[in-house]
Short mmCIF file of C-alpha atoms and ligand atoms in Angstrom, two decimals:
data_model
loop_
_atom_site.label_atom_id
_atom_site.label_comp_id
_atom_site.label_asym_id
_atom_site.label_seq_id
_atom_site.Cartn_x
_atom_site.Cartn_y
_atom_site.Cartn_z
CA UNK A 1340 -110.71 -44.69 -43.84
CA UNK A 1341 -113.36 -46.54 -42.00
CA UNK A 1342 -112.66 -50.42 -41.95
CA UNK A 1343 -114.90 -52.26 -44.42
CA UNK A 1344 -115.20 -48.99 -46.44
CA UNK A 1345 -115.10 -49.14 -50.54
CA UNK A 1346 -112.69 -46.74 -52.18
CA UNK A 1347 -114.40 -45.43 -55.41
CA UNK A 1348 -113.78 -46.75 -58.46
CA UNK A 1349 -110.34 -46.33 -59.73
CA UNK A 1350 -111.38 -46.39 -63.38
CA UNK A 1351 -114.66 -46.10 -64.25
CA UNK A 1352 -115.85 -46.98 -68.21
CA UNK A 1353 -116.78 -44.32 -70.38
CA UNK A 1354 -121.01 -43.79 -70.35
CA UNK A 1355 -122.62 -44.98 -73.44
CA UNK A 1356 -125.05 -42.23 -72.63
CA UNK A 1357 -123.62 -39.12 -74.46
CA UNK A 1358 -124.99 -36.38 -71.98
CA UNK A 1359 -126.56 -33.54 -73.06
CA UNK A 1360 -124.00 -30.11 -73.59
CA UNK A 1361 -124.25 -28.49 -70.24
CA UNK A 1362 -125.17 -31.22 -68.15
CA UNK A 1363 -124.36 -30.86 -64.24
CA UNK A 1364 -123.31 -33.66 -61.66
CA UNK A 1365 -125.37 -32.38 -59.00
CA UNK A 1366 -124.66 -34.21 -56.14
CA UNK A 1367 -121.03 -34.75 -55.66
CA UNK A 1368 -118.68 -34.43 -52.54
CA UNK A 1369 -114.38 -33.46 -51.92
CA UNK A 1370 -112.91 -35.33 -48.74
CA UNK A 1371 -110.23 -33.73 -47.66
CA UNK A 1372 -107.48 -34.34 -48.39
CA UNK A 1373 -107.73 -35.47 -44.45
CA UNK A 1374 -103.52 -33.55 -44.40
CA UNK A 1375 -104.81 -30.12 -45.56
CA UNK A 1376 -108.40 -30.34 -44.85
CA UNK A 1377 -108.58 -32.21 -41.25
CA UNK A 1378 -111.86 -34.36 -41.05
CA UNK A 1379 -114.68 -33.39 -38.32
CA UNK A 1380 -113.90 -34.22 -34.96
CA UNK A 1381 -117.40 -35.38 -34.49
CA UNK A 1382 -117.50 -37.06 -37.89
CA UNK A 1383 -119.17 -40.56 -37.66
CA UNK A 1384 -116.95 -42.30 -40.59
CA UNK A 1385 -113.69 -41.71 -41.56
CA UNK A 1386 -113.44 -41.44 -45.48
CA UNK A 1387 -111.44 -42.11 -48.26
CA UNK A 1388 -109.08 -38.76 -49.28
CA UNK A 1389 -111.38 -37.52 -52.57
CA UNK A 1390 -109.90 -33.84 -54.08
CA UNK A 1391 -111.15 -31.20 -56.28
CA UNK A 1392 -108.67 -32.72 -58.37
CA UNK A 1393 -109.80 -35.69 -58.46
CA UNK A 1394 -113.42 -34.87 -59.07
CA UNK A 1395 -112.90 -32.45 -62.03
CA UNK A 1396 -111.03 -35.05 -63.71
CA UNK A 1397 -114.29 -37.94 -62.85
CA UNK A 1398 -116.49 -34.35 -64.18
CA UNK A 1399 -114.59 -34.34 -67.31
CA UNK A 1400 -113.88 -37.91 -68.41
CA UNK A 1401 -117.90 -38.84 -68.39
CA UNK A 1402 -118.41 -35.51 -70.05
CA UNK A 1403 -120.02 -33.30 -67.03
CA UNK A 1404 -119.77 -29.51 -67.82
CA UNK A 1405 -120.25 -28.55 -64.37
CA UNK A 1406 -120.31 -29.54 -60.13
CA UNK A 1407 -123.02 -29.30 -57.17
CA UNK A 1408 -120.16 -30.22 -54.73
CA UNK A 1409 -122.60 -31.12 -51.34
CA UNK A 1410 -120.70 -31.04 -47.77
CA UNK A 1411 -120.67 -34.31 -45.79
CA UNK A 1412 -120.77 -34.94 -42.52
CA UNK A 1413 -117.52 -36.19 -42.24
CA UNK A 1414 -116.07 -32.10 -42.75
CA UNK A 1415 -118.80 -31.51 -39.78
CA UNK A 1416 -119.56 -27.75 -40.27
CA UNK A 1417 -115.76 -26.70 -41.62
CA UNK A 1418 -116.55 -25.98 -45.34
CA UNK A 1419 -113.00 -25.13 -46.04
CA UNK A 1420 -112.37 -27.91 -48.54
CA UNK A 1421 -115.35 -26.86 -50.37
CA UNK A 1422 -115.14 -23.03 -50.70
CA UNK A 1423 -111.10 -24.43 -52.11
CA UNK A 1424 -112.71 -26.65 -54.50
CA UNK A 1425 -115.16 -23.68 -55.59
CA UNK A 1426 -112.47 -21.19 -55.77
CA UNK A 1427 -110.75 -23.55 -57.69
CA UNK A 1428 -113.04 -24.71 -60.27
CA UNK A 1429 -113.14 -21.84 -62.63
CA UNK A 1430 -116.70 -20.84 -62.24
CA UNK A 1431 -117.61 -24.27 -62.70
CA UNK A 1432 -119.02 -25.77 -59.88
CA UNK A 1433 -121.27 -24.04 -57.14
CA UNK A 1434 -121.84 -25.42 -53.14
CA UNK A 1435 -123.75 -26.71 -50.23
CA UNK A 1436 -122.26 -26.15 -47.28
CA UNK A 1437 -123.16 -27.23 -43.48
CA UNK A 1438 -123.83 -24.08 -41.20
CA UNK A 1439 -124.47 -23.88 -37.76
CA UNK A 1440 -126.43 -21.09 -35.89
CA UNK A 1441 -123.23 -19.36 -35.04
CA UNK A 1442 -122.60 -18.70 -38.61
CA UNK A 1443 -122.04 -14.69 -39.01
CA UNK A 1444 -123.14 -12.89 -41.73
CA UNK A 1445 -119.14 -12.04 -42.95
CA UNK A 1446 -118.84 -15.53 -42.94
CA UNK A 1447 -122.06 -16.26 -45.16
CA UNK A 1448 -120.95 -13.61 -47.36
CA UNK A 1449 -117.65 -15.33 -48.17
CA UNK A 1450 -118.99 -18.36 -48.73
CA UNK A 1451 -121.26 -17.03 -50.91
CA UNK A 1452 -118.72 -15.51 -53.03
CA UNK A 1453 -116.70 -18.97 -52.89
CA UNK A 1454 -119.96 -19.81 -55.06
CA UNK A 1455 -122.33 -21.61 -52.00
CA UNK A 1456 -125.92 -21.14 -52.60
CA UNK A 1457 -127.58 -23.84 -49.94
CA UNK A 1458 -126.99 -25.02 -46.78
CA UNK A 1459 -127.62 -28.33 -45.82
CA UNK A 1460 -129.69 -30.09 -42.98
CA UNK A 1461 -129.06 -33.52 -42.50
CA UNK A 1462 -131.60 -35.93 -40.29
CA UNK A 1463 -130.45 -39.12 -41.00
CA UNK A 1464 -129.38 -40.72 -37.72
CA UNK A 1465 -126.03 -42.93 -38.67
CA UNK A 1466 -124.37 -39.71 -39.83
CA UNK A 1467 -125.32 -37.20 -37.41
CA UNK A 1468 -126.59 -35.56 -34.21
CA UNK A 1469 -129.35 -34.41 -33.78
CA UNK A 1470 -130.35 -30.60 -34.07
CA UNK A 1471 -133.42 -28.78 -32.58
CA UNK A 1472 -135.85 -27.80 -35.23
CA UNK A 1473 -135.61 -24.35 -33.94
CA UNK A 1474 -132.29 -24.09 -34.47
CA UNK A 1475 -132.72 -24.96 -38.28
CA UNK A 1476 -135.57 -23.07 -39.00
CA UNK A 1477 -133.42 -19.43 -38.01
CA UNK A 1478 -131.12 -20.79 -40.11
CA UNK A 1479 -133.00 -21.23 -42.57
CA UNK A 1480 -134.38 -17.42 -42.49
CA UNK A 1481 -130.82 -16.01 -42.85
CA UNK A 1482 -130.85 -17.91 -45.92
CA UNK A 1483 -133.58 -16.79 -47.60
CA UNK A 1484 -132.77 -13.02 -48.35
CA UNK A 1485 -129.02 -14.93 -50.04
CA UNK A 1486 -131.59 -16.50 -52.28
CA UNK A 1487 -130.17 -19.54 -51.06
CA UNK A 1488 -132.18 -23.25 -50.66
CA UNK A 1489 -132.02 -25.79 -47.91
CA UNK A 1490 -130.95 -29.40 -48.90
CA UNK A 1491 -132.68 -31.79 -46.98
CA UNK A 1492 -131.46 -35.79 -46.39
CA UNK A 1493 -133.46 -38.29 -44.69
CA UNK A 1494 -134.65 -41.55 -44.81
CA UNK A 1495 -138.80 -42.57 -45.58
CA UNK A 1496 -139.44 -43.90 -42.37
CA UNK A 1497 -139.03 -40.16 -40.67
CA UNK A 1498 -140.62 -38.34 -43.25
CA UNK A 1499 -144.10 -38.23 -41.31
CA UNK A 1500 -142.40 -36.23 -38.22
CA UNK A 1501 -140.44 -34.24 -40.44
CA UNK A 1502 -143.00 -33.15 -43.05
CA UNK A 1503 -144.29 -30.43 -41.22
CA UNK A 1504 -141.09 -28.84 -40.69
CA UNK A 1505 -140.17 -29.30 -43.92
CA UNK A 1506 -143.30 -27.43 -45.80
CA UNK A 1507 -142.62 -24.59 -42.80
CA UNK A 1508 -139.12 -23.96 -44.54
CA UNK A 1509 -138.95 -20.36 -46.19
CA UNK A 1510 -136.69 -21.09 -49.14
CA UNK A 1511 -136.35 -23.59 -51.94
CA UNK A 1512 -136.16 -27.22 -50.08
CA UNK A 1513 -134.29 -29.64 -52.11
CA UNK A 1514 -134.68 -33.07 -50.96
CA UNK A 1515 -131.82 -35.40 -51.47
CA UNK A 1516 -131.88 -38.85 -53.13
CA UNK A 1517 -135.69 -38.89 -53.37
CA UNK A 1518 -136.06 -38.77 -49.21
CA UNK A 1519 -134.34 -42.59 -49.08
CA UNK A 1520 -137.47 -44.82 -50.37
CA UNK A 1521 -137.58 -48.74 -49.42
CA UNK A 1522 -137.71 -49.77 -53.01
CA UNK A 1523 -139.23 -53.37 -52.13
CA UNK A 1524 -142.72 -51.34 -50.69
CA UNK A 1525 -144.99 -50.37 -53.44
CA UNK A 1526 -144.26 -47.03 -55.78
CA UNK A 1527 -148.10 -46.37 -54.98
CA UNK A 1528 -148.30 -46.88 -51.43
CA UNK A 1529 -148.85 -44.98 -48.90
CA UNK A 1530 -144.87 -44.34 -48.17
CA UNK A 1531 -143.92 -42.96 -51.10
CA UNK A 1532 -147.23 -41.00 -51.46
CA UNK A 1533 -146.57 -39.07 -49.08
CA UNK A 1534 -143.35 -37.92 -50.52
CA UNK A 1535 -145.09 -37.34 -53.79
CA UNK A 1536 -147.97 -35.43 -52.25
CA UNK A 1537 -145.32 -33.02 -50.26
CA UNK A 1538 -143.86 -32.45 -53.86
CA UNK A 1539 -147.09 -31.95 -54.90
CA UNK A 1540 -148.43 -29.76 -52.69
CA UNK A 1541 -145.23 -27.35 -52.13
CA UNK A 1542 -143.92 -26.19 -55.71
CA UNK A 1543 -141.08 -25.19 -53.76
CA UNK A 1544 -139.99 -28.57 -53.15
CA UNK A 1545 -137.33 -30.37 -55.71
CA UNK A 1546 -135.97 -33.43 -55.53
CA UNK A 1547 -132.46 -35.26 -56.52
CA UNK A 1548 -133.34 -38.56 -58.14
CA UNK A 1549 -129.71 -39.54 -57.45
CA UNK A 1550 -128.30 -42.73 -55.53
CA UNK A 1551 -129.84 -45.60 -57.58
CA UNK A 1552 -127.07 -47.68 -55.75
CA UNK A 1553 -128.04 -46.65 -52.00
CA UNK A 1554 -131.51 -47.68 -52.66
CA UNK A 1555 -131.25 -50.74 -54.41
CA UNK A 1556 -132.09 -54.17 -52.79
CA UNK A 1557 -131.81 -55.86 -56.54
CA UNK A 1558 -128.24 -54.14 -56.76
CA UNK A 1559 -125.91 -53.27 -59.61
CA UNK A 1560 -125.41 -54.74 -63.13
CA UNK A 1561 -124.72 -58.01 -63.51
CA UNK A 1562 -122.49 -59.44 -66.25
CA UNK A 1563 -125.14 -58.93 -68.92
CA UNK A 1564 -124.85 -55.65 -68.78
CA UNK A 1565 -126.34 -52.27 -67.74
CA UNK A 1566 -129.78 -52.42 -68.85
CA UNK A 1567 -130.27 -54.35 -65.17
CA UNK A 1568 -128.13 -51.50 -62.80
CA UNK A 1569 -130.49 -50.71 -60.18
CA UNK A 1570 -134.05 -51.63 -62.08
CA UNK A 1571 -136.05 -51.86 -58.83
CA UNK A 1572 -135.26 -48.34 -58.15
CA UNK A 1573 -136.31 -46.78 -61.63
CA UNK A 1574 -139.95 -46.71 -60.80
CA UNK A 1575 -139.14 -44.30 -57.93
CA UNK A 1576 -137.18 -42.39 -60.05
CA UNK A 1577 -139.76 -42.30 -63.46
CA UNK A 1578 -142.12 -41.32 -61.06
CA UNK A 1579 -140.75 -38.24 -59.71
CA UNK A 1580 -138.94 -37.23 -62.90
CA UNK A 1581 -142.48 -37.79 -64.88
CA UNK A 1582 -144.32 -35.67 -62.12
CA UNK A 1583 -142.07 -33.25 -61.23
CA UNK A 1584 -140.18 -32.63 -64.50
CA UNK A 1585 -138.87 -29.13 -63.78
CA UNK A 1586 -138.07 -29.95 -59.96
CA UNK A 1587 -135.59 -32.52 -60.53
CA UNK A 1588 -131.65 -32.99 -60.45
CA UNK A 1589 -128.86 -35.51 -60.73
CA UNK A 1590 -125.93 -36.46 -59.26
CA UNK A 1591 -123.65 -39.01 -59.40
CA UNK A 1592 -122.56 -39.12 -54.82
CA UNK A 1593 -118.91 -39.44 -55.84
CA UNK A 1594 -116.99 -40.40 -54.15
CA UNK A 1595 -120.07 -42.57 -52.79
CA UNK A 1596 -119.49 -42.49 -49.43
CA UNK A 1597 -120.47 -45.46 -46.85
CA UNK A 1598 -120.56 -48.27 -49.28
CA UNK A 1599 -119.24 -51.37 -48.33
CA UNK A 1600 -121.07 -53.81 -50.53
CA UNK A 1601 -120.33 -52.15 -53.99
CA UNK A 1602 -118.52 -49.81 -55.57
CA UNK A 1603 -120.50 -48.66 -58.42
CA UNK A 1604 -118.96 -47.87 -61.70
CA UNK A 1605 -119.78 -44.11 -62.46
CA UNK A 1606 -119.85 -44.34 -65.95
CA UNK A 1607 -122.23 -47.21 -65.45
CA UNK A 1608 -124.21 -44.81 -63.44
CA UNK A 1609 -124.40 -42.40 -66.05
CA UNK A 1610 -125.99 -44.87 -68.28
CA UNK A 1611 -128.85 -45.26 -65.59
CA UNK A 1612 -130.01 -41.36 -66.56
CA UNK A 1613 -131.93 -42.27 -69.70
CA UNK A 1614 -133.91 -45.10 -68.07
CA UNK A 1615 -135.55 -42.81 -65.43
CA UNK A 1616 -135.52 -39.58 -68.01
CA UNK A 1617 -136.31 -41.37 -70.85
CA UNK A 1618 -136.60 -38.27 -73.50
CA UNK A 1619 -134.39 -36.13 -74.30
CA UNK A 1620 -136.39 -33.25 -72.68
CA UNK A 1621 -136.34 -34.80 -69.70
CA UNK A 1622 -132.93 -35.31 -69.74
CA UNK A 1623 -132.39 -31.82 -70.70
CA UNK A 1624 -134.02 -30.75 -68.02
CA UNK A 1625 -132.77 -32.63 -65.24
CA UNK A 1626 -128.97 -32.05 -66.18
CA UNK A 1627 -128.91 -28.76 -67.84
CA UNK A 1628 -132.17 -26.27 -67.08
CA UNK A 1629 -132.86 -27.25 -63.38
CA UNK A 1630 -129.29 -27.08 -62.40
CA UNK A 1631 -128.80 -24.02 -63.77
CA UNK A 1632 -132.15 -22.12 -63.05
CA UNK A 1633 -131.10 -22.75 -59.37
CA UNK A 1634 -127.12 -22.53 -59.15
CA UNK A 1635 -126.29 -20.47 -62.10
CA UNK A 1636 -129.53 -18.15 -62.81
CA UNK A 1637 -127.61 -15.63 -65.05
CA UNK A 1638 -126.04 -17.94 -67.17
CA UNK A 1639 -127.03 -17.49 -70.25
CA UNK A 1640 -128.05 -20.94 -71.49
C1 LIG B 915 -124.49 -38.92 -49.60
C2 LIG B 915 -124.95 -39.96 -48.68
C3 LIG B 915 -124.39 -40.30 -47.49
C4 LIG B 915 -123.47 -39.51 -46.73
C5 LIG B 915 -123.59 -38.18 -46.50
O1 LIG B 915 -123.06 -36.18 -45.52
C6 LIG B 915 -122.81 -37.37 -45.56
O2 LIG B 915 -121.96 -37.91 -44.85
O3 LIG B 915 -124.48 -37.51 -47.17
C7 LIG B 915 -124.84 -41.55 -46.88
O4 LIG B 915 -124.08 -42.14 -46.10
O5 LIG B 915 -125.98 -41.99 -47.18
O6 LIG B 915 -125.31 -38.22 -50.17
O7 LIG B 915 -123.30 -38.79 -49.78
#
C-alpha cells in the first residue's frame, strides 16, 4: 500500500438511513487481492487488498441490494478482478471496466457476459496518462452498438477543454463524482454552471453525486454528529439531484481510495443520502430506478 495511505474503515456503524428496497451502491471498486489479481504495472498508487468478499459483506451490512463495481487505475486495463467479482456476485452487481483500443470484440463479448456495461475514461492527471482523444472516441463507437455508456472522471478545472469531447461521445456519458467541483467557489458560478449547463443541454449526460468526502474542504462529522458530514458539499449535490432527478446515481467509492486525511465511516456516508435527496422519490430514484434503468433494464422492478 502506498505510504501515508488510509485503509478503509474496519467497522463501519450501521446507517440510520433505512435505504429504500433495491437500492444500488453505484460506485464501488475490488483491489486485488494484489496475490491473485497483480496490480498495474503502470499503476500510480499502490492500494490496500479490497475483495469481492469483502465488498458484498460492506453491500449487505448497510443494506445495499446490489454493486456498480468501477475499475481503478491501479488494475490499469486488466479487468480480471472485476469480471471475478461479477461472476461471483450472483447476478448482483454489474461493471465498468478500463479498455484500451486493442480491445477485440471476443474480448468485449466476455466481459459483457461477466455483466460489464461501461467502459471507463479517466482524465484526471495524478492517476493516469494521458490518452489521445482519438483514441477514446473509437472506443467509444465499439461501445455503442453493446448498449454500453462511457464513465467519465475529471476534475472542474479541465472541464472547459474537455466539454467538447465529452458532448461528441455517442453513448450514455456518466460523469463521476459530479466532475470534482471546488466546493469553496460559488454553487452558481460560472464553474459549476458549466457542468450544469452540459447536463442540461445533453439528456444523455448523468451524473454520480458520490464522494461527499473527496470534495469536502469543511470535512467529515464532528463529534456532534452526522447532520455536519460533508455540509459544504450538499449544495452541489441538491443541485444536481433537484435538476437532474432521473440522471443521477450513488455510490459509496469503497474502498475510498487515495485518502490520507480521513477515513470516512460508510455507514456515516449512507446517512449523507437523505440530505442531498431529501424525499423519498428522490431517493428512490437515485438508488433504485436510475441504477437499474441503466445496469439492469429487464429487471422487473
Ligand atoms: C475513485 C476516485 C479515485 C481513484 C480512482 O481509478 C482510480 O484510481 O478513481 C481518486 O483517487 O480520486 O472514484 O475511486
Amino acid at each position: 500500500m502506498t505510504p501515508g495511505w488510509l485503509a478503509y474503515h474496519p467497522n463501519p456503524c450501521m446507517p440510520r438511513f433505512r435505504l429504500p428496497p433495491g437500492a444500488v451502491d453505484a460506485h464501488c471498486h475490488v483491489f486485488g487481492p494484489g496475490a491473485r489479481f497483480p496490480y498495474a504495472p503502470e499503476r500510480k498508487y499502490t492500494p490496500v487488498d479490497a475483495s469481492r468478499d469483502q465488498l458484498f459483506a460492506l453491500r449487505d451490512r448497510l443494506g445495499f441490494s446490489r454493486n456498480i463495481i468501477v475499475q481503478a487505475t491501479c488494475h490499469g486495463s486488466d479487468n480480471r478482478a472485476l469480471a471475478d467479482a461479477l461472476r461471483h456476485s450472483d447476478g448482483r452487481a454489474r461493471g465498468v471496466a478500463t479498455v484500451k483500443r486493442s480491445v477485440t470484440d471476443a474480448e468485449l463479448r466476455e466481459m459483457h457476459e461477466a455483466g460489464v456495461r461501461g467502459a471507463r475514461f479517466n482524465f484526471v492527471k495524478r492517476l493516469v496518462d494521458f490518452t489521445p482523444k482519438d483514441e477514446l472516441m473509437e472506443i467509444a463507437q465499439r461501445l455503442a452498438p453493446l448498449g454500453w455508456h462511457v464513465v467519465i472522471y475529471f476534475e472542474a478545472v479541465d472541464l472547459p477543454q474537455l466539454l467538447d469531447f465529452f458532448t461528441a461521445l455517442p453513448t450514455t456519458v456518466v460523469v463521476d463524482h459530479m466532475g470534482r467541483p471546488d466546493v469553496t467557489k460559488p454553487v452558481d458560478g460560472p464553474e459549476f454552471g458549466l457542468f450544469v449547463n452540459m447536463l442540461r443541454e445533453h439528456p444523455n449526460i448523468w451524473s454520480k453525486v458520490s464522494c461527499p468526502e473527496r470534495l469536502s474542504v469543511s470535512g467529515p462529522p464532528a463529534q456532534d454528529g452526522e447532520q455536519n458530514a460533508y455540509r459544504d458539499v450538499v449544495p452541489f449535490a441538491r443541485r444536481i439531484v433537484e435538476t437532474f432527478p432521473d440522471r443521477v446515481l450513488w455510490g459509496t467509492d469503497w474502498p475510498h481510495p487515495n485518502l490520507k486525511n480521513h477515513m470516512p465511516d460508510d455507514g456515516l456516508l449512507v446517512d449523507f443520502v437523505p440530505h442531498i435527496a431529501t424525499t423519498p422519490e428522490l431517493q428512490r430514484k437515485l438508488l433504485v430506478d436510475n441504477p437499474m434503468r441503466l445496469y439492469w433494464p429487464d429487471e422487473p422492478r
